[in-house]
CSV table of C-alpha atoms in Angstrom, one decimal:
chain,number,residue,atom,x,y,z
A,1,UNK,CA,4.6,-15.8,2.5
A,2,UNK,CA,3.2,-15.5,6.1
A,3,UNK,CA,2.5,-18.3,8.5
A,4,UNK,CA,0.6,-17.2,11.4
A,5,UNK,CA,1.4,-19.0,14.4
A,6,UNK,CA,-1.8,-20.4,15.8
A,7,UNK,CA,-1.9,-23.6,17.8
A,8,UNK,CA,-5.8,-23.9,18.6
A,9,UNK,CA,-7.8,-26.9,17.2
A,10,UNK,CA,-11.1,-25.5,15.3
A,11,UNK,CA,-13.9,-27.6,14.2
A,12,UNK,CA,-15.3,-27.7,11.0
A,13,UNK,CA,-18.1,-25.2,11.4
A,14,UNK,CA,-15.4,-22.7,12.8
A,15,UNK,CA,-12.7,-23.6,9.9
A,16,UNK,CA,-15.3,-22.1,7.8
A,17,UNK,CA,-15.0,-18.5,9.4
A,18,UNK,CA,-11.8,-18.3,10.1
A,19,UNK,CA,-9.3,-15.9,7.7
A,20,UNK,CA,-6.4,-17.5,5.7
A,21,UNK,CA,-3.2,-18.7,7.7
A,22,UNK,CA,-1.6,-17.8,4.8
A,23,UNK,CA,-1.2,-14.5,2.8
A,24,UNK,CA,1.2,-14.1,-0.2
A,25,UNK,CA,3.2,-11.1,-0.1
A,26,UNK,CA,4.8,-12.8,-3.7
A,27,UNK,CA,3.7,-10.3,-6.8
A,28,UNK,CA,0.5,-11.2,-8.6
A,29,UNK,CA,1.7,-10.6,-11.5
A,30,UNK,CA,4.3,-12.9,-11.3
A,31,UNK,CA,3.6,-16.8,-12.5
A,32,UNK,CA,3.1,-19.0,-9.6
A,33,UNK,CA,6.6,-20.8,-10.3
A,34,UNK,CA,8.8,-17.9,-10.4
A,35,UNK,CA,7.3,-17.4,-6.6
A,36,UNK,CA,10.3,-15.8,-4.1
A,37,UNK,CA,8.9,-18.1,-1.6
A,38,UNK,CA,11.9,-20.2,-2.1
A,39,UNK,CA,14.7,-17.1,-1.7
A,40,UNK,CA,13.2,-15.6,1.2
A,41,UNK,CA,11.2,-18.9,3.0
A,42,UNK,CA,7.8,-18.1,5.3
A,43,UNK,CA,8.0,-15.1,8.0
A,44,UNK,CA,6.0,-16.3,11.4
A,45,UNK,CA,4.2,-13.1,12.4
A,46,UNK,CA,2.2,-14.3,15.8
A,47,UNK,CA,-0.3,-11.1,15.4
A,48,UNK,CA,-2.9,-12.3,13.5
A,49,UNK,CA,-4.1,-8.8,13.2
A,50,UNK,CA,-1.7,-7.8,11.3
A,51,UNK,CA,-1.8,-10.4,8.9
A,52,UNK,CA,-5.3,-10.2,8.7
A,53,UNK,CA,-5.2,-6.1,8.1
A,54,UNK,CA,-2.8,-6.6,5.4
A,55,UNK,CA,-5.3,-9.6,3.3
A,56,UNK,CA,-8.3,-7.2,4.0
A,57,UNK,CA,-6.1,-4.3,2.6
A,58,UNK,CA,-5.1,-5.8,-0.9
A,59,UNK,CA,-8.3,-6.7,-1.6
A,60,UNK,CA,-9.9,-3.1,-0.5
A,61,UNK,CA,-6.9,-2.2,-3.1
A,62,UNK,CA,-8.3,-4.1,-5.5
A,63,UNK,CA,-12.1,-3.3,-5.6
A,64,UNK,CA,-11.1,0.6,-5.8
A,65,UNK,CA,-8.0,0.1,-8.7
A,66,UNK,CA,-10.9,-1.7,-10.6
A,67,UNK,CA,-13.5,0.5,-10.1
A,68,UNK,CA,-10.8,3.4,-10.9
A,69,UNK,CA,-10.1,1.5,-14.0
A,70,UNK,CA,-13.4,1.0,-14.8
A,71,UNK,CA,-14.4,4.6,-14.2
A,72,UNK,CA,-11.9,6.4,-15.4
A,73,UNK,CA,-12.9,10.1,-14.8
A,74,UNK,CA,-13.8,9.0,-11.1
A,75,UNK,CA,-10.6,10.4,-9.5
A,76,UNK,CA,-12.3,9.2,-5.7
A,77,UNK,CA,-11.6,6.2,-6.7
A,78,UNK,CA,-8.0,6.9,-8.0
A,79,UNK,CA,-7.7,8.5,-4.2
A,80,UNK,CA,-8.6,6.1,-2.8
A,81,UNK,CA,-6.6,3.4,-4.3
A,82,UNK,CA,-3.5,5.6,-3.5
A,83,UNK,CA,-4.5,5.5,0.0
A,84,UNK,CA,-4.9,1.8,0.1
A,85,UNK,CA,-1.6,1.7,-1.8
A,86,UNK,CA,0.2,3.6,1.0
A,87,UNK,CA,-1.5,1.9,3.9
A,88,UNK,CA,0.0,-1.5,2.3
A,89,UNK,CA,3.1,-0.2,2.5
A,90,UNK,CA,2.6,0.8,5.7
A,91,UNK,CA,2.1,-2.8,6.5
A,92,UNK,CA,5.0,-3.8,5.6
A,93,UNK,CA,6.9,-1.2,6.9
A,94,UNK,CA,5.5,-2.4,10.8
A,95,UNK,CA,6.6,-6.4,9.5
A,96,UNK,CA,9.9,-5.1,9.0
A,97,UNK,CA,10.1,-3.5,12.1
A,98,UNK,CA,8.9,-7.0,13.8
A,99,UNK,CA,12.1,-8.3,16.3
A,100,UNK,CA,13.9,-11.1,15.5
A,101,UNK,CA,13.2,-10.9,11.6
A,102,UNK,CA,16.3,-12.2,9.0
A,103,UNK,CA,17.7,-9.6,7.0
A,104,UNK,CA,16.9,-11.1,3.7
A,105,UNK,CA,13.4,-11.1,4.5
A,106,UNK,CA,13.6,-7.8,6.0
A,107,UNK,CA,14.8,-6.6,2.4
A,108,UNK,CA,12.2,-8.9,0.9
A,109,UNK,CA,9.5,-6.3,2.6
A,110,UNK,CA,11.4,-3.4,1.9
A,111,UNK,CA,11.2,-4.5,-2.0
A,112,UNK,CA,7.4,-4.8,-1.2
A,113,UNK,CA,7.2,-1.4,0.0
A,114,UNK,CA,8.5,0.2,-2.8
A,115,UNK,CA,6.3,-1.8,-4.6
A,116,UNK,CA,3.2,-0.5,-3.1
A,117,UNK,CA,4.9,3.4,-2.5
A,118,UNK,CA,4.8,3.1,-6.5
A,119,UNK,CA,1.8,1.9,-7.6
A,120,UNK,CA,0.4,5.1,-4.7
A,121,UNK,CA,2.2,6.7,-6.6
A,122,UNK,CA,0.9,5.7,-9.9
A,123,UNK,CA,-2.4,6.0,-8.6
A,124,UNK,CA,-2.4,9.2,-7.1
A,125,UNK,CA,-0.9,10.2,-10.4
A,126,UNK,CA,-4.1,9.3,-12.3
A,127,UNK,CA,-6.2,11.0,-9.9
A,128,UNK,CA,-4.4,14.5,-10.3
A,129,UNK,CA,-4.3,14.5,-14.3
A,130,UNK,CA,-8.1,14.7,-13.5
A,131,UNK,CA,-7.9,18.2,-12.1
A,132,UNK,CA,-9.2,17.5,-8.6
A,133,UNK,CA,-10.6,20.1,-6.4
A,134,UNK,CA,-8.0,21.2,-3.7
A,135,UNK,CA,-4.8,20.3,-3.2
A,136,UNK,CA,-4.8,17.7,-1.4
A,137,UNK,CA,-4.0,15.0,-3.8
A,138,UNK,CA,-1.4,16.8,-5.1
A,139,UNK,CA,0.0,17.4,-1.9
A,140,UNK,CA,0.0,13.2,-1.6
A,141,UNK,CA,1.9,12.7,-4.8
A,142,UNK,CA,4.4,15.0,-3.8
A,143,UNK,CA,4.8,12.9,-0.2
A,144,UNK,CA,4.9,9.9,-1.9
A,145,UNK,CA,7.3,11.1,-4.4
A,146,UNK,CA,9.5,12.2,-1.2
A,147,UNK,CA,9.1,8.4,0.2
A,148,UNK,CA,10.3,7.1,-3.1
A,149,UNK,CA,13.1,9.4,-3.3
A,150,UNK,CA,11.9,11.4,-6.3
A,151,UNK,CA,13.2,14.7,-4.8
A,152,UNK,CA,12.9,17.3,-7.3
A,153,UNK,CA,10.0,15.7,-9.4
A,154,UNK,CA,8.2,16.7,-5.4
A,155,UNK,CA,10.4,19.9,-5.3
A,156,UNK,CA,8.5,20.5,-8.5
A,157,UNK,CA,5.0,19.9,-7.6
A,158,UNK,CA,5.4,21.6,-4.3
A,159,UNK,CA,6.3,24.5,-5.7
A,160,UNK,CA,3.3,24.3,-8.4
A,161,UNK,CA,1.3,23.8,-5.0
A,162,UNK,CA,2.6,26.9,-3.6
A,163,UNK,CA,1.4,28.9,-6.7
A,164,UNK,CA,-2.3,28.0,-5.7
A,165,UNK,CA,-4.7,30.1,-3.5
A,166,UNK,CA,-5.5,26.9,-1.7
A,167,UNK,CA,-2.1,26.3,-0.5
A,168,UNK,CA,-1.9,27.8,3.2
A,169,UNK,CA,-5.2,26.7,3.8
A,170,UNK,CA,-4.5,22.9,3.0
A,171,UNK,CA,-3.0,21.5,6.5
A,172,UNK,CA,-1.3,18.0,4.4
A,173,UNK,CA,0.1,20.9,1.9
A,174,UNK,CA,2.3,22.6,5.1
A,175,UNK,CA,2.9,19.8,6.7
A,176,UNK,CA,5.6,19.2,3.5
């Protein structure tokens, strides 16, 4: 969980704008008692921006994994997902980065990471088995499969990507 520091009195018309204090970083697909609230305890971030970025980004996540879900054969949506994916991880990568933060929950948003660098993964996954034009999705899974350690499953697709007519032209393709 995250506690944002904030010391400010609001009034009740206010309280009804303002964000969450509190975001969950537990799984939600885990039941509420099995929470790992109480092996890693709250992280104070005092940017509210961040905090806030990350709530607004799981919930972006969301809408587009559903609408994937629901449209199948939509791979935008799949893309887009995988993007929202990564930018979570992101996230969590900058929170780890934060000064002054305990190892344990350090690890605790490393294991969050990977969490989110997987379901990209899974994601981006689904949008490529539905024969995208370009490469550029392709060229994702195979950086995100390189940020997840998955070496020559990218080594693989790379070279698949190299095989194309589209590869020189495709600026995310070179940059691997």
């Amino acid at each position: 969980t995250v506690e944002v520091a904030d010391d400010e009195e609001l009034d009740d018309e206010e309280k009804q704008y303002k964000a969450p204090s509190k975001v969950s970083f537990a799984d939600e697909r885990m039941p509420a008692d099995s929470s790992t609230d109480d092996q890693v305890g709250p992280v104070l971030i005092g940017d509210k921006a961040l905090v806030h970025q990350l709530d607004l980004a799981k919930k972006a996540y969301g809408s587009y994994h559903i609408g994937a879900i629901l449209c199948r054969r939509d791979y935008s949506l799949w893309l887009r997902a995988g993007d929202l994916a990564s930018e979570i991880a992101s996230i969590h990568t900058t929170i780890m980065e934060l000064p002054g933060l305990p190892d344990e929950k350090i690890e605790a948003q490393r294991e969050e990471k990977q969490r989110w660098m997987e379901e990209a993964k899974n994601d981006y996954h689904a949008a490529d088995t539905l024969k995208p034009p370009g490469i550029d999705i392709p060229a994702k899974l195979a950086y995100t499969m390189i940020e997840l350690g998955l070496l020559s499953e990218a080594l693989t697709r790379i070279t698949d990507l190299k095989d194309t007519s589209d590869f020189d032209a495709s600026y995310r393709a070179w940059l691997l």
